[in-house]
mmCIF file with all atom_site columns, C-alpha atoms in Angstrom:
data_model
loop_
_atom_site.group_PDB
_atom_site.id
_atom_site.type_symbol
_atom_site.label_atom_id
_atom_site.label_alt_id
_atom_site.label_comp_id
_atom_site.label_asym_id
_atom_site.label_entity_id
_atom_site.label_seq_id
_atom_site.pdbx_PDB_ins_code
_atom_site.Cartn_x
_atom_site.Cartn_y
_atom_site.Cartn_z
_atom_site.occupancy
_atom_site.B_iso_or_equiv
_atom_site.pdbx_formal_charge
_atom_site.auth_seq_id
_atom_site.auth_comp_id
_atom_site.auth_asym_id
_atom_site.auth_atom_id
_atom_site.pdbx_PDB_model_num
ATOM 1   C CA . MET A 1 1   ? 76.771  134.340 -95.375 1.00 48.00 ? 1   MET A CA 1
ATOM 2   C CA . ASN A 1 2   ? 73.457  135.432 -96.777 1.00 50.00 ? 2   ASN A CA 1
ATOM 3   C CA . LYS A 1 3   ? 70.999  137.906 -95.203 1.00 49.00 ? 3   LYS A CA 1
ATOM 4   C CA . THR A 1 4   ? 68.714  135.177 -93.670 1.00 52.00 ? 4   THR A CA 1
ATOM 5   C CA . ASN A 1 5   ? 71.653  133.663 -91.820 1.00 54.00 ? 5   ASN A CA 1
ATOM 6   C CA . GLU A 1 6   ? 73.098  136.896 -90.512 1.00 57.00 ? 6   GLU A CA 1
ATOM 7   C CA . ASN A 1 7   ? 70.412  137.623 -87.999 1.00 51.00 ? 7   ASN A CA 1
ATOM 8   C CA . LYS A 1 8   ? 69.561  134.032 -87.119 1.00 60.00 ? 8   LYS A CA 1
ATOM 9   C CA . ASP A 1 9   ? 69.915  133.239 -83.407 1.00 68.00 ? 9   ASP A CA 1
ATOM 10  C CA . LEU A 1 10  ? 72.353  130.431 -82.936 1.00 70.00 ? 10  LEU A CA 1
ATOM 11  C CA . GLU A 1 11  ? 71.530  127.648 -80.539 1.00 78.00 ? 11  GLU A CA 1
ATOM 12  C CA . ILE A 1 12  ? 74.883  127.411 -78.838 1.00 79.00 ? 12  ILE A CA 1
ATOM 13  C CA . ASP A 1 13  ? 74.224  126.105 -75.384 1.00 82.00 ? 13  ASP A CA 1
ATOM 14  C CA . THR A 1 14  ? 77.609  125.762 -73.725 1.00 89.00 ? 14  THR A CA 1
ATOM 15  C CA . LEU A 1 15  ? 78.763  127.402 -70.574 1.00 91.00 ? 15  LEU A CA 1
ATOM 16  C CA . GLY A 1 16  ? 82.007  128.542 -72.277 1.00 92.00 ? 16  GLY A CA 1
ATOM 17  C CA . TYR A 1 17  ? 80.078  130.310 -75.001 1.00 92.00 ? 17  TYR A CA 1
ATOM 18  C CA . TYR A 1 18  ? 78.028  132.287 -72.430 1.00 92.00 ? 18  TYR A CA 1
ATOM 19  C CA . LEU A 1 19  ? 81.054  133.187 -70.286 1.00 93.00 ? 19  LEU A CA 1
ATOM 20  C CA . ASP A 1 20  ? 83.114  134.268 -73.264 1.00 94.00 ? 20  ASP A CA 1
ATOM 21  C CA . ARG A 1 21  ? 80.264  136.288 -74.700 1.00 94.00 ? 21  ARG A CA 1
ATOM 22  C CA . ALA A 1 22  ? 79.585  138.050 -71.390 1.00 95.00 ? 22  ALA A CA 1
ATOM 23  C CA . LEU A 1 23  ? 83.352  138.820 -70.828 1.00 96.00 ? 23  LEU A CA 1
ATOM 24  C CA . ASN A 1 24  ? 83.821  140.138 -74.298 1.00 97.00 ? 24  ASN A CA 1
ATOM 25  C CA . VAL A 1 25  ? 80.984  142.554 -74.138 1.00 97.00 ? 25  VAL A CA 1
ATOM 26  C CA . MET A 1 26  ? 81.965  143.792 -70.771 1.00 97.00 ? 26  MET A CA 1
ATOM 27  C CA . VAL A 1 27  ? 85.569  144.298 -71.858 1.00 97.00 ? 27  VAL A CA 1
ATOM 28  C CA . LYS A 1 28  ? 84.531  146.255 -74.877 1.00 98.00 ? 28  LYS A CA 1
ATOM 29  C CA . GLN A 1 29  ? 82.338  148.389 -72.895 1.00 98.00 ? 29  GLN A CA 1
ATOM 30  C CA . LEU A 1 30  ? 85.065  149.045 -70.233 1.00 98.00 ? 30  LEU A CA 1
ATOM 31  C CA . ASN A 1 31  ? 87.636  149.934 -72.964 1.00 98.00 ? 31  ASN A CA 1
ATOM 32  C CA . LYS A 1 32  ? 85.098  152.241 -74.672 1.00 98.00 ? 32  LYS A CA 1
ATOM 33  C CA . LEU A 1 33  ? 84.286  154.076 -71.404 1.00 98.00 ? 33  LEU A CA 1
ATOM 34  C CA . PHE A 1 34  ? 87.933  154.400 -70.509 1.00 98.00 ? 34  PHE A CA 1
ATOM 35  C CA . VAL A 1 35  ? 88.481  156.218 -73.846 1.00 97.00 ? 35  VAL A CA 1
ATOM 36  C CA . GLU A 1 36  ? 85.423  158.375 -73.330 1.00 97.00 ? 36  GLU A CA 1
ATOM 37  C CA . ASN A 1 37  ? 86.707  159.283 -69.833 1.00 97.00 ? 37  ASN A CA 1
ATOM 38  C CA . ASN A 1 38  ? 90.264  160.040 -70.925 1.00 96.00 ? 38  ASN A CA 1
ATOM 39  C CA . ILE A 1 39  ? 91.733  157.136 -69.023 1.00 97.00 ? 39  ILE A CA 1
ATOM 40  C CA . ASP A 1 40  ? 94.636  155.731 -70.712 1.00 95.00 ? 40  ASP A CA 1
ATOM 41  C CA . LEU A 1 41  ? 94.125  152.160 -69.912 1.00 97.00 ? 41  LEU A CA 1
ATOM 42  C CA . GLN A 1 42  ? 92.701  148.955 -71.368 1.00 96.00 ? 42  GLN A CA 1
ATOM 43  C CA . HIS A 1 43  ? 91.039  146.116 -69.544 1.00 96.00 ? 43  HIS A CA 1
ATOM 44  C CA . ALA A 1 44  ? 94.259  144.128 -69.208 1.00 95.00 ? 44  ALA A CA 1
ATOM 45  C CA . GLN A 1 45  ? 96.038  146.930 -67.526 1.00 97.00 ? 45  GLN A CA 1
ATOM 46  C CA . TYR A 1 46  ? 93.034  147.782 -65.256 1.00 98.00 ? 46  TYR A CA 1
ATOM 47  C CA . THR A 1 47  ? 92.922  144.238 -63.904 1.00 97.00 ? 47  THR A CA 1
ATOM 48  C CA . ILE A 1 48  ? 96.568  144.553 -62.839 1.00 97.00 ? 48  ILE A CA 1
ATOM 49  C CA . LEU A 1 49  ? 95.878  147.771 -61.109 1.00 98.00 ? 49  LEU A CA 1
ATOM 50  C CA . LYS A 1 50  ? 92.988  146.227 -59.319 1.00 97.00 ? 50  LYS A CA 1
ATOM 51  C CA . VAL A 1 51  ? 95.156  143.395 -58.017 1.00 97.00 ? 51  VAL A CA 1
ATOM 52  C CA . LEU A 1 52  ? 97.777  145.922 -56.861 1.00 97.00 ? 52  LEU A CA 1
ATOM 53  C CA . TRP A 1 53  ? 95.156  148.057 -55.045 1.00 97.00 ? 53  TRP A CA 1
ATOM 54  C CA . CYS A 1 54  ? 94.353  144.933 -53.055 1.00 95.00 ? 54  CYS A CA 1
ATOM 55  C CA . GLY A 1 55  ? 98.010  143.978 -52.479 1.00 91.00 ? 55  GLY A CA 1
ATOM 56  C CA . ASP A 1 56  ? 100.643 146.422 -53.491 1.00 93.00 ? 56  ASP A CA 1
ATOM 57  C CA . GLY A 1 57  ? 104.195 145.089 -53.886 1.00 93.00 ? 57  GLY A CA 1
ATOM 58  C CA . ILE A 1 58  ? 103.548 141.535 -55.318 1.00 94.00 ? 58  ILE A CA 1
ATOM 59  C CA . SER A 1 59  ? 105.769 139.984 -57.872 1.00 93.00 ? 59  SER A CA 1
ATOM 60  C CA . GLN A 1 60  ? 105.228 139.717 -61.558 1.00 91.00 ? 60  GLN A CA 1
ATOM 61  C CA . ALA A 1 61  ? 104.934 135.938 -61.082 1.00 91.00 ? 61  ALA A CA 1
ATOM 62  C CA . GLN A 1 62  ? 102.147 136.471 -58.490 1.00 93.00 ? 62  GLN A CA 1
ATOM 63  C CA . LEU A 1 63  ? 100.365 138.713 -60.843 1.00 95.00 ? 63  LEU A CA 1
ATOM 64  C CA . SER A 1 64  ? 100.597 136.120 -63.614 1.00 93.00 ? 64  SER A CA 1
ATOM 65  C CA . LYS A 1 65  ? 99.087  133.505 -61.286 1.00 92.00 ? 65  LYS A CA 1
ATOM 66  C CA . TYR A 1 66  ? 96.338  135.712 -59.868 1.00 92.00 ? 66  TYR A CA 1
ATOM 67  C CA . LEU A 1 67  ? 95.117  136.786 -63.326 1.00 93.00 ? 67  LEU A CA 1
ATOM 68  C CA . GLY A 1 68  ? 95.726  133.487 -65.101 1.00 90.00 ? 68  GLY A CA 1
ATOM 69  C CA . LYS A 1 69  ? 97.769  135.264 -67.761 1.00 93.00 ? 69  LYS A CA 1
ATOM 70  C CA . ASP A 1 70  ? 101.171 134.229 -69.173 1.00 94.00 ? 70  ASP A CA 1
ATOM 71  C CA . PRO A 1 71  ? 104.185 136.027 -67.862 1.00 92.00 ? 71  PRO A CA 1
ATOM 72  C CA . ALA A 1 72  ? 104.923 137.697 -71.214 1.00 94.00 ? 72  ALA A CA 1
ATOM 73  C CA . ALA A 1 73  ? 101.427 139.217 -71.341 1.00 95.00 ? 73  ALA A CA 1
ATOM 74  C CA . ILE A 1 74  ? 101.915 140.495 -67.779 1.00 95.00 ? 74  ILE A CA 1
ATOM 75  C CA . SER A 1 75  ? 105.261 141.907 -68.646 1.00 93.00 ? 75  SER A CA 1
ATOM 76  C CA . ARG A 1 76  ? 103.854 143.797 -71.672 1.00 95.00 ? 76  ARG A CA 1
ATOM 77  C CA . ALA A 1 77  ? 101.075 145.267 -69.591 1.00 96.00 ? 77  ALA A CA 1
ATOM 78  C CA . LEU A 1 78  ? 103.458 146.239 -66.847 1.00 96.00 ? 78  LEU A CA 1
ATOM 79  C CA . ASN A 1 79  ? 105.789 147.949 -69.370 1.00 96.00 ? 79  ASN A CA 1
ATOM 80  C CA . TYR A 1 80  ? 102.740 150.024 -70.486 1.00 96.00 ? 80  TYR A CA 1
ATOM 81  C CA . LEU A 1 81  ? 101.757 150.881 -66.961 1.00 98.00 ? 81  LEU A CA 1
ATOM 82  C CA . GLU A 1 82  ? 105.273 151.878 -66.060 1.00 97.00 ? 82  GLU A CA 1
ATOM 83  C CA . SER A 1 83  ? 105.619 154.058 -69.112 1.00 97.00 ? 83  SER A CA 1
ATOM 84  C CA . LYS A 1 84  ? 102.360 155.804 -68.208 1.00 97.00 ? 84  LYS A CA 1
ATOM 85  C CA . GLY A 1 85  ? 103.532 156.351 -64.572 1.00 97.00 ? 85  GLY A CA 1
ATOM 86  C CA . TYR A 1 86  ? 101.079 153.920 -62.890 1.00 98.00 ? 86  TYR A CA 1
ATOM 87  C CA . ILE A 1 87  ? 103.662 151.508 -61.463 1.00 97.00 ? 87  ILE A CA 1
ATOM 88  C CA . ASN A 1 88  ? 107.334 151.062 -60.440 1.00 95.00 ? 88  ASN A CA 1
ATOM 89  C CA . ARG A 1 89  ? 109.177 147.697 -60.354 1.00 92.00 ? 89  ARG A CA 1
ATOM 90  C CA . ARG A 1 90  ? 111.721 147.227 -57.690 1.00 89.00 ? 90  ARG A CA 1
ATOM 91  C CA . GLY A 1 91  ? 113.951 144.311 -57.161 1.00 80.00 ? 91  GLY A CA 1
ATOM 92  C CA . GLU A 1 92  ? 113.103 142.464 -53.871 1.00 67.00 ? 92  GLU A CA 1
ATOM 93  C CA . ASN A 1 93  ? 115.898 139.924 -54.321 1.00 65.00 ? 93  ASN A CA 1
ATOM 94  C CA . ALA A 1 94  ? 118.014 138.601 -57.182 1.00 57.00 ? 94  ALA A CA 1
ATOM 95  C CA . LYS A 1 95  ? 115.045 136.783 -58.649 1.00 63.00 ? 95  LYS A CA 1
ATOM 96  C CA . THR A 1 96  ? 111.973 138.806 -57.774 1.00 75.00 ? 96  THR A CA 1
ATOM 97  C CA . ASN A 1 97  ? 110.676 142.284 -58.855 1.00 82.00 ? 97  ASN A CA 1
ATOM 98  C CA . GLY A 1 98  ? 107.967 143.715 -56.659 1.00 92.00 ? 98  GLY A CA 1
ATOM 99  C CA . VAL A 1 99  ? 105.426 145.779 -58.528 1.00 96.00 ? 99  VAL A CA 1
ATOM 100 C CA . TYR A 1 100 ? 104.356 148.949 -56.673 1.00 96.00 ? 100 TYR A CA 1
ATOM 101 C CA . LEU A 1 101 ? 101.736 151.540 -57.441 1.00 97.00 ? 101 LEU A CA 1
ATOM 102 C CA . THR A 1 102 ? 102.748 155.144 -57.791 1.00 98.00 ? 102 THR A CA 1
ATOM 103 C CA . GLU A 1 103 ? 101.126 158.154 -56.322 1.00 98.00 ? 103 GLU A CA 1
ATOM 104 C CA . TYR A 1 104 ? 99.679  158.832 -59.736 1.00 98.00 ? 104 TYR A CA 1
ATOM 105 C CA . ALA A 1 105 ? 97.976  155.444 -59.829 1.00 98.00 ? 105 ALA A CA 1
ATOM 106 C CA . ASN A 1 106 ? 96.538  155.971 -56.323 1.00 97.00 ? 106 ASN A CA 1
ATOM 107 C CA . SER A 1 107 ? 95.366  159.471 -57.174 1.00 97.00 ? 107 SER A CA 1
ATOM 108 C CA . ARG A 1 108 ? 93.295  158.099 -60.149 1.00 97.00 ? 108 ARG A CA 1
ATOM 109 C CA . ARG A 1 109 ? 91.920  155.077 -58.432 1.00 98.00 ? 109 ARG A CA 1
ATOM 110 C CA . THR A 1 110 ? 88.514  156.610 -57.582 1.00 98.00 ? 110 THR A CA 1
ATOM 111 C CA . GLU A 1 111 ? 88.038  157.851 -61.181 1.00 97.00 ? 111 GLU A CA 1
ATOM 112 C CA . ILE A 1 112 ? 89.144  154.527 -62.739 1.00 98.00 ? 112 ILE A CA 1
ATOM 113 C CA . GLU A 1 113 ? 87.037  152.379 -60.485 1.00 98.00 ? 113 GLU A CA 1
ATOM 114 C CA . ALA A 1 114 ? 83.970  154.542 -61.007 1.00 98.00 ? 114 ALA A CA 1
ATOM 115 C CA . VAL A 1 115 ? 84.142  153.698 -64.660 1.00 98.00 ? 115 VAL A CA 1
ATOM 116 C CA . ALA A 1 116 ? 84.614  150.054 -64.102 1.00 97.00 ? 116 ALA A CA 1
ATOM 117 C CA . ASP A 1 117 ? 81.682  150.154 -61.686 1.00 97.00 ? 117 ASP A CA 1
ATOM 118 C CA . MET A 1 118 ? 79.534  151.667 -64.342 1.00 97.00 ? 118 MET A CA 1
ATOM 119 C CA . VAL A 1 119 ? 80.198  148.592 -66.492 1.00 97.00 ? 119 VAL A CA 1
ATOM 120 C CA . THR A 1 120 ? 79.364  146.203 -63.680 1.00 96.00 ? 120 THR A CA 1
ATOM 121 C CA . GLU A 1 121 ? 76.192  148.180 -62.814 1.00 96.00 ? 121 GLU A CA 1
ATOM 122 C CA . ARG A 1 122 ? 75.025  148.019 -66.458 1.00 96.00 ? 122 ARG A CA 1
ATOM 123 C CA . ALA A 1 123 ? 75.919  144.328 -66.765 1.00 96.00 ? 123 ALA A CA 1
ATOM 124 C CA . THR A 1 124 ? 73.959  143.415 -63.650 1.00 96.00 ? 124 THR A CA 1
ATOM 125 C CA . THR A 1 125 ? 70.976  145.670 -64.167 1.00 96.00 ? 125 THR A CA 1
ATOM 126 C CA . GLY A 1 126 ? 67.827  143.854 -63.047 1.00 97.00 ? 126 GLY A CA 1
ATOM 127 C CA . MET A 1 127 ? 69.757  141.554 -60.616 1.00 96.00 ? 127 MET A CA 1
ATOM 128 C CA . THR A 1 128 ? 69.328  141.506 -56.887 1.00 96.00 ? 128 THR A CA 1
ATOM 129 C CA . GLN A 1 129 ? 72.155  142.015 -54.551 1.00 96.00 ? 129 GLN A CA 1
ATOM 130 C CA . HIS A 1 130 ? 71.776  138.331 -53.758 1.00 97.00 ? 130 HIS A CA 1
ATOM 131 C CA . GLN A 1 131 ? 72.033  137.364 -57.420 1.00 97.00 ? 131 GLN A CA 1
ATOM 132 C CA . ARG A 1 132 ? 75.136  139.544 -57.797 1.00 96.00 ? 132 ARG A CA 1
ATOM 133 C CA . LYS A 1 133 ? 76.690  137.800 -54.912 1.00 96.00 ? 133 LYS A CA 1
ATOM 134 C CA . MET A 1 134 ? 75.706  134.402 -56.274 1.00 97.00 ? 134 MET A CA 1
ATOM 135 C CA . ILE A 1 135 ? 77.163  135.081 -59.743 1.00 95.00 ? 135 ILE A CA 1
ATOM 136 C CA . LYS A 1 136 ? 80.540  135.937 -58.225 1.00 95.00 ? 136 LYS A CA 1
ATOM 137 C CA . GLU A 1 137 ? 80.464  132.766 -56.082 1.00 96.00 ? 137 GLU A CA 1
ATOM 138 C CA . LEU A 1 138 ? 79.408  130.636 -59.022 1.00 95.00 ? 138 LEU A CA 1
ATOM 139 C CA . LEU A 1 139 ? 82.146  132.046 -61.298 1.00 93.00 ? 139 LEU A CA 1
ATOM 140 C CA . ASN A 1 140 ? 84.698  131.505 -58.575 1.00 93.00 ? 140 ASN A CA 1
ATOM 141 C CA . LYS A 1 141 ? 83.487  127.951 -58.155 1.00 95.00 ? 141 LYS A CA 1
ATOM 142 C CA . ILE A 1 142 ? 83.985  127.377 -61.797 1.00 93.00 ? 142 ILE A CA 1
ATOM 143 C CA . TYR A 1 143 ? 87.471  128.798 -61.638 1.00 89.00 ? 143 TYR A CA 1
ATOM 144 C CA . THR A 1 144 ? 88.508  126.657 -58.640 1.00 91.00 ? 144 THR A CA 1
ATOM 145 C CA . ASN A 1 145 ? 87.019  123.507 -60.187 1.00 94.00 ? 145 ASN A CA 1
ATOM 146 C CA . THR A 1 146 ? 88.913  123.961 -63.456 1.00 90.00 ? 146 THR A CA 1
ATOM 147 C CA . LYS A 1 147 ? 92.257  125.427 -62.467 1.00 81.00 ? 147 LYS A CA 1
#
């Protein structure tokens, strides 16, 4: 690619492009801030913690469903979280493991969520509360329409 094409704005006008671009920049920013704040997590592990803070003890299968991630990816993230002391897995029955937050995870919640909130604040700078609410509603509508 030559210099004149490097800085050219592309006219890609698809919803998927805008969603992907926004997600990627937010994930990169979150991961960077986690490192800067000595939080040993990546976005994928944070999303699992966020779900568990809303409903501790759910199964790996439920996590996979809620997050739209394949079971293998969830398992890898849970292995990491368990090795760092954030979660425990306990057998609920012969087929189901419940995933539970540890005291360590709960003790770090405020710190972790404060960093995530910084990314959201930065991403939504200049938006009104109504616009922030609407974007969540619109993204949820896209999700429910396409799942």
